[in-house]
Amino acid sequence: MTSFKREFLTSYGWDDFFESQCPAVLKNNLVIGRVINEERNLYRIQTDKEHFIQAKISGKMQYEAISRVDYPAVGDWVLCDPSGVIHFIFERKNILQRKKVGEVSEIQILASNVDYVFIATSVNSDLNYGRLERYLTFAWESKAEPVILLTKADLEEDIDNVILGVESRCPNVWVHALAKDHFEEASFLRRYLGSGKTSVIVGSSGVGKSTLVNFLIGKEIIATQEVRSDDDKGRHTTTSRAMYESVYGGLIIDTPGMRELQFSDHQEGLSHQFGDIEELIGQCRFNNCHHQSEVGCAVLKALDEGELLPERWKSYQKIQREVGHEMRKTNKWLMAEQRKIWKKRSIESRQKYKGWQ
């Protein structure tokens, strides 16, 4: 591997974790690249600083795929040939995922192999603690570090007080304020977007994500629209996930604004975000405590003494019910999908056998 190629790989996040997978998968004629765009089953693969390949997955990969996680996603490292066929996806460090909108229990990968998750929310009526806790649950599940960005900070006279409020409700998370015309003063961004680092930005439509990403990449690539004055909501301007090189040397992944944020298997993220509440639950006198009127309930005691905010307790209960419901539904769906796959392969095997006779 040339030193030029090595320099590119390192700047795009390649490290020993991916290097260790190479001996088993590297073949002649295949090149290493990172997925920087995904749209309609087509993938743009960056193979060096100046070149990319427009690619699709191989027939073998498509045949062996069981669920969405078996397909490439923005942020993946892959092996592809010069003709534009992806043959291998490197094992991921992490994925940021949500349940696909609708009744189907399939997941949607928003990004993979990321170091930081920027959760953007404006300080107008979009600022909602319950929604922030939902985003944080998703972020912690991915094992990437969440960072809250309070956009349009110029609209708030006492932004320091807003920051303190968010920090008290969302402990152990970095919180930063951003004013639209003063992005260049946000020196903290360099910390998360240095060479070799990858960040993904998520949030509702109209919070200023596209404007921020345009600043971070130094180009007006992503279309932006003004927020409607009647309801503070923006329109979807980003329609697909894409990765860009930032002015600080690292990478930023832009995602479409999300109207719905549905959970799949996010139990670990829930436990991380609400670790204090789950610790209280473990202190209850009875293992089957419903936290309603039981004697010795640690949760009720914390609520009475003001150590636990009622809003935070309600937020935990709501997310916990959703996660539990989706986990039960997902297990049934996966079993059904697995049966379909084996039935399909069994029929194909019988047809091949008849052809040999």
Coordinates of C-alpha atoms in Angstrom, one line a residue:
M1 CA 0.0 0.0 0.0
T2 CA 1.5 3.4 -1.0
S3 CA 2.2 6.1 1.5
F4 CA -0.3 8.4 -0.4
K5 CA -3.0 5.8 0.0
R6 CA -2.2 5.2 3.7
E7 CA -2.5 9.0 4.3
F8 CA -5.9 9.1 2.7
L9 CA -7.2 6.1 4.6
T10 CA -6.0 7.5 8.0
S11 CA -7.5 10.9 7.3
Y12 CA -10.9 9.2 6.6
G13 CA -10.9 7.2 9.8
W14 CA -9.0 4.0 8.9
D15 CA -7.2 2.4 11.9
D16 CA -6.0 -0.9 13.3
F17 CA -9.6 -2.1 13.8
F18 CA -10.1 -2.2 10.1
E19 CA -6.5 -3.1 9.2
S20 CA -6.8 -6.3 11.2
Q21 CA -9.5 -7.5 8.9
C22 CA -7.5 -7.1 5.7
P23 CA -5.5 -10.3 5.5
A24 CA -8.6 -12.4 5.4
V25 CA -10.5 -10.4 2.8
L26 CA -8.0 -8.5 0.6
K27 CA -7.9 -9.9 -2.9
N28 CA -6.3 -8.8 -6.2
N29 CA -8.0 -6.1 -8.1
L30 CA -10.2 -4.9 -5.1
V31 CA -9.7 -1.5 -3.6
I32 CA -10.5 -0.2 -0.2
G33 CA -12.9 2.7 0.0
R34 CA -15.5 4.4 2.3
V35 CA -19.1 4.8 1.5
I36 CA -19.8 8.6 1.3
N37 CA -23.3 8.5 -0.2
E38 CA -26.2 6.1 -0.4
E39 CA -29.3 6.6 -2.5
R40 CA -31.6 4.1 -4.2
N41 CA -29.3 1.1 -3.8
L42 CA -26.4 3.0 -5.4
Y43 CA -23.3 3.8 -3.3
R44 CA -20.6 6.4 -3.9
I45 CA -17.3 5.0 -2.6
Q46 CA -14.4 7.4 -1.9
T47 CA -11.1 5.5 -2.8
D48 CA -8.6 8.4 -2.4
K49 CA -8.7 12.2 -2.0
E50 CA -9.6 12.9 -5.6
H51 CA -11.5 9.8 -6.8
F52 CA -14.7 7.9 -6.1
I53 CA -16.5 4.9 -7.6
Q54 CA -20.3 4.7 -8.2
A55 CA -21.1 1.2 -7.1
K56 CA -23.7 -1.4 -6.3
I57 CA -23.5 -4.6 -4.2
S58 CA -22.5 -7.9 -5.8
G59 CA -25.1 -10.6 -6.6
K60 CA -23.6 -12.9 -4.0
M61 CA -23.9 -10.2 -1.3
Q62 CA -27.5 -9.5 -2.3
Y63 CA -28.3 -13.3 -2.2
E64 CA -26.8 -13.8 1.3
A65 CA -28.3 -10.6 2.8
I66 CA -30.8 -11.4 5.5
S67 CA -31.6 -7.9 6.8
R68 CA -30.7 -4.2 6.3
V69 CA -27.5 -4.6 8.3
D70 CA -26.1 -6.8 5.6
Y71 CA -26.1 -3.9 3.1
P72 CA -23.7 -1.0 2.9
A73 CA -24.4 2.3 4.8
V74 CA -22.8 5.7 4.8
G75 CA -19.7 5.5 6.9
D76 CA -18.9 1.8 6.0
W77 CA -15.5 0.7 4.8
V78 CA -15.8 -1.7 1.8
L79 CA -13.9 -3.6 -0.8
C80 CA -15.0 -2.9 -4.4
D81 CA -13.6 -3.6 -7.9
P82 CA -12.9 -0.8 -10.4
S83 CA -16.1 -1.7 -12.4
G84 CA -18.2 -0.6 -9.5
V85 CA -19.2 -3.7 -7.6
I86 CA -19.0 -4.0 -3.8
H87 CA -17.8 -7.4 -2.6
F88 CA -17.2 -7.0 1.1
I89 CA -18.2 -4.8 4.0
F90 CA -15.7 -4.4 6.8
E91 CA -17.0 -5.2 10.3
R92 CA -18.4 -2.0 11.8
K93 CA -17.2 -0.3 15.0
N94 CA -20.7 1.0 15.6
I95 CA -24.0 1.9 13.9
L96 CA -26.5 4.7 14.5
Q97 CA -29.9 3.1 13.8
R98 CA -33.6 3.6 14.2
K99 CA -36.7 1.5 13.4
K100 CA -37.9 2.1 9.8
V101 CA -41.1 4.2 9.8
G102 CA -44.1 2.0 9.5
E103 CA -45.3 -1.4 10.8
V104 CA -42.3 -3.4 9.5
S105 CA -39.8 -4.0 12.3
E106 CA -36.8 -3.4 10.0
I107 CA -34.0 -1.1 11.1
Q108 CA -32.7 1.9 9.1
I109 CA -29.0 2.6 9.5
L110 CA -28.3 6.4 9.6
A111 CA -24.5 6.1 9.7
S112 CA -21.8 3.7 10.7
N113 CA -18.3 4.0 12.2
V114 CA -18.8 7.4 13.8
D115 CA -17.0 9.0 16.7
Y116 CA -19.6 11.7 17.6
V117 CA -23.3 12.2 17.2
F118 CA -24.3 15.9 16.9
I119 CA -27.9 16.3 18.1
A120 CA -29.0 19.7 16.7
T121 CA -32.0 21.5 18.2
S122 CA -32.9 25.1 18.0
V123 CA -33.6 27.3 21.0
N124 CA -37.1 28.2 19.6
S125 CA -40.1 26.1 20.3
D126 CA -38.2 23.1 18.9
L127 CA -36.3 22.8 22.2
N128 CA -37.9 19.8 23.8
Y129 CA -36.3 17.8 26.6
G130 CA -38.2 14.7 25.9
R131 CA -37.1 14.7 22.3
L132 CA -33.5 15.3 23.4
E133 CA -33.6 12.2 25.7
R134 CA -34.9 10.2 22.8
Y135 CA -32.0 11.3 20.6
L136 CA -29.6 10.6 23.4
T137 CA -30.9 7.1 23.8
F138 CA -30.2 6.5 20.1
A139 CA -26.8 8.0 20.3
W140 CA -25.7 6.1 23.4
E141 CA -26.9 2.8 21.8
S142 CA -24.4 3.4 18.9
K143 CA -21.5 3.7 21.4
A144 CA -20.5 7.0 19.8
E145 CA -20.3 10.1 22.0
P146 CA -23.3 12.5 21.8
V147 CA -22.9 16.2 21.6
I148 CA -25.9 18.6 21.9
L149 CA -25.8 21.6 19.6
L150 CA -28.2 24.4 20.5
T151 CA -28.7 26.2 17.2
K152 CA -30.0 29.7 16.5
A153 CA -28.6 30.8 19.8
D154 CA -28.9 34.4 18.7
L155 CA -32.7 34.1 19.2
E156 CA -32.3 33.6 22.9
E157 CA -31.4 36.5 25.2
D158 CA -30.2 34.3 28.1
I159 CA -28.5 31.4 26.2
D160 CA -26.3 30.6 29.2
N161 CA -29.3 29.8 31.3
V162 CA -30.7 27.6 28.5
I163 CA -27.4 25.7 28.4
L164 CA -27.5 25.1 32.2
G165 CA -31.1 23.8 31.9
V166 CA -30.1 21.3 29.1
E167 CA -27.0 20.2 31.1
S168 CA -29.1 19.6 34.2
R169 CA -31.6 17.4 32.3
C170 CA -29.0 15.7 30.1
P171 CA -26.0 15.1 32.4
N172 CA -22.6 13.8 31.1
V173 CA -23.2 15.3 27.7
W174 CA -21.3 18.2 26.0
V175 CA -23.7 21.1 25.3
H176 CA -22.7 23.9 22.9
A177 CA -24.6 27.0 21.6
L178 CA -24.3 28.1 17.9
A179 CA -25.4 31.4 16.4
K180 CA -26.0 31.3 12.6
D181 CA -23.7 34.3 11.8
H182 CA -21.0 33.3 14.2
F183 CA -20.1 29.7 13.3
E184 CA -16.4 30.8 12.8
E185 CA -16.3 31.6 16.5
A186 CA -17.3 28.0 17.5
S187 CA -13.7 26.8 18.1
F188 CA -15.0 23.7 19.9
L189 CA -16.0 22.2 16.6
R190 CA -12.4 21.5 15.8
R191 CA -12.3 19.1 18.8
Y192 CA -14.9 16.8 17.1
L193 CA -13.9 17.2 13.5
G194 CA -10.1 16.8 13.4
S195 CA -8.5 14.6 10.8
G196 CA -9.5 10.9 11.2
K197 CA -12.6 11.7 13.1
T198 CA -16.2 11.2 11.9
S199 CA -19.3 12.9 13.2
V200 CA -22.9 12.6 12.2
I201 CA -25.5 15.3 12.6
V202 CA -29.2 14.5 13.4
G203 CA -32.2 16.5 14.4
S204 CA -35.6 17.7 13.2
S205 CA -36.2 19.7 10.1
G206 CA -35.7 23.4 10.3
V207 CA -33.1 23.4 13.2
G208 CA -30.3 24.7 10.9
K209 CA -28.5 21.4 10.2
S210 CA -27.9 22.1 6.5
T211 CA -26.7 25.6 7.2
L212 CA -24.2 24.3 9.7
V213 CA -23.0 21.5 7.4
N214 CA -22.5 24.0 4.6
F215 CA -20.3 26.0 6.9
L216 CA -18.4 22.9 8.1
I217 CA -17.5 21.8 4.5
G218 CA -16.8 25.3 3.3
K219 CA -19.3 25.1 0.4
E220 CA -23.0 25.8 -0.3
I221 CA -23.7 22.2 -1.3
I222 CA -26.9 21.5 0.7
A223 CA -30.1 23.4 0.0
T224 CA -31.5 25.3 2.9
Q225 CA -35.0 26.8 3.4
E226 CA -36.4 29.2 5.9
V227 CA -38.4 28.0 8.9
R228 CA -42.2 28.6 8.6
S229 CA -43.1 31.4 11.0
D230 CA -46.5 29.9 12.0
D231 CA -45.1 26.7 13.5
D232 CA -41.2 27.0 13.6
K233 CA -41.0 23.9 11.3
G234 CA -38.7 23.6 8.4
R235 CA -39.1 21.5 5.2
H236 CA -36.9 18.5 4.4
T237 CA -34.0 19.9 2.4
T238 CA -31.7 16.9 2.8
T239 CA -33.1 13.8 1.1
S240 CA -30.3 11.3 1.5
R241 CA -27.4 10.6 3.8
A242 CA -24.0 11.8 2.7
M243 CA -20.5 12.3 4.1
Y244 CA -18.4 15.3 3.5
E245 CA -14.8 16.3 4.4
S246 CA -14.9 19.2 6.8
V247 CA -12.7 22.3 6.8
Y248 CA -11.1 20.9 10.0
G249 CA -9.9 17.7 8.2
G250 CA -12.5 15.3 9.7
L251 CA -15.7 14.0 8.2
I252 CA -19.3 15.1 8.8
I253 CA -22.4 13.0 7.8
D254 CA -25.6 14.9 7.1
T255 CA -28.9 13.2 7.5
P256 CA -32.5 14.1 6.5
G257 CA -34.6 15.8 9.2
M258 CA -36.5 13.3 11.2
R259 CA -40.2 13.7 12.0
E260 CA -40.3 10.3 13.7
L261 CA -37.7 8.6 15.9
Q262 CA -38.8 5.0 16.5
F263 CA -36.8 2.6 18.6
S264 CA -35.8 -1.0 17.8
D265 CA -33.3 -2.8 20.1
H266 CA -32.1 0.2 22.1
Q267 CA -32.0 -1.3 25.5
E268 CA -28.3 -0.5 26.1
G269 CA -28.9 3.1 25.0
L270 CA -31.9 3.4 27.4
S271 CA -29.8 2.0 30.3
H272 CA -27.0 4.5 29.6
Q273 CA -29.3 7.5 29.2
F274 CA -31.4 6.7 32.3
G275 CA -28.7 4.9 34.4
D276 CA -29.7 6.9 37.5
I277 CA -33.3 5.7 37.2
E278 CA -32.4 2.1 36.7
E279 CA -30.2 2.3 39.7
L280 CA -33.1 3.6 41.7
I281 CA -35.3 0.7 40.4
G282 CA -32.7 -1.7 41.6
Q283 CA -33.0 -0.3 45.1
C284 CA -36.8 -0.9 45.4
R285 CA -37.8 -3.2 48.2
F286 CA -39.6 -5.7 45.8
N287 CA -38.3 -7.0 42.5
N288 CA -41.7 -6.7 40.9
C289 CA -42.3 -3.1 42.1
H290 CA -44.6 -1.2 39.8
H291 CA -43.5 2.2 41.3
Q292 CA -47.1 3.3 42.0
S293 CA -47.9 2.9 45.7
E294 CA -45.6 0.1 47.0
V295 CA -43.9 0.4 50.3
G296 CA -40.2 0.7 50.0
C297 CA -40.3 2.0 46.4
A298 CA -37.0 4.0 45.8
V299 CA -38.4 5.7 42.7
L300 CA -41.4 7.1 44.6
K301 CA -39.1 8.3 47.4
A302 CA -36.8 10.1 44.9
L303 CA -39.9 11.7 43.3
D304 CA -41.2 12.9 46.7
E305 CA -37.9 14.3 47.7
G306 CA -37.3 16.1 44.4
E307 CA -34.2 14.0 43.5
L308 CA -36.0 12.7 40.4
L309 CA -37.9 15.0 38.1
P310 CA -41.4 13.8 37.2
E311 CA -40.8 14.7 33.6
R312 CA -37.7 12.6 33.4
W313 CA -39.4 9.6 35.1
K314 CA -42.3 9.9 32.5
S315 CA -39.8 10.1 29.7
Y316 CA -38.0 7.0 30.9
Q317 CA -41.3 5.0 31.2
K318 CA -42.4 6.0 27.7
I319 CA -39.1 5.1 26.0
Q320 CA -38.9 1.9 28.1
R321 CA -42.3 0.8 26.9
E322 CA -41.4 1.5 23.3
V323 CA -38.1 -0.3 23.4
G324 CA -39.7 -3.4 25.1
H325 CA -42.5 -3.5 22.6
E326 CA -40.2 -3.2 19.6
M327 CA -37.8 -5.8 20.9
R328 CA -40.6 -8.3 21.2
K329 CA -41.9 -7.4 17.8
T330 CA -38.5 -7.5 16.1
N331 CA -37.8 -11.0 17.5
K332 CA -41.0 -12.3 15.9
W333 CA -40.2 -10.5 12.6
L334 CA -36.7 -11.8 12.4
M335 CA -37.9 -15.4 12.9
A336 CA -40.4 -15.0 10.2
E337 CA -37.9 -13.5 7.8
Q338 CA -35.4 -16.3 8.5
R339 CA -38.1 -18.9 7.7
K340 CA -38.8 -17.1 4.4
I341 CA -35.1 -17.1 3.4
W342 CA -34.6 -20.8 4.2
K343 CA -37.8 -21.7 2.4
K344 CA -36.6 -19.8 -0.7
R345 CA -33.2 -21.5 -0.6
S346 CA -34.7 -24.9 -0.1
I347 CA -36.9 -24.4 -3.2
E348 CA -33.9 -23.2 -5.2
S349 CA -31.8 -26.2 -4.1
R350 CA -34.6 -28.6 -5.2
Q351 CA -34.8 -26.9 -8.5
K352 CA -31.1 -27.2 -9.1
Y353 CA -31.2 -30.9 -8.0
K354 CA -34.0 -31.6 -10.6
G355 CA -31.8 -29.9 -13.3
W356 CA -29.0 -32.2 -12.6
Q357 CA -31.1 -35.3 -13.1

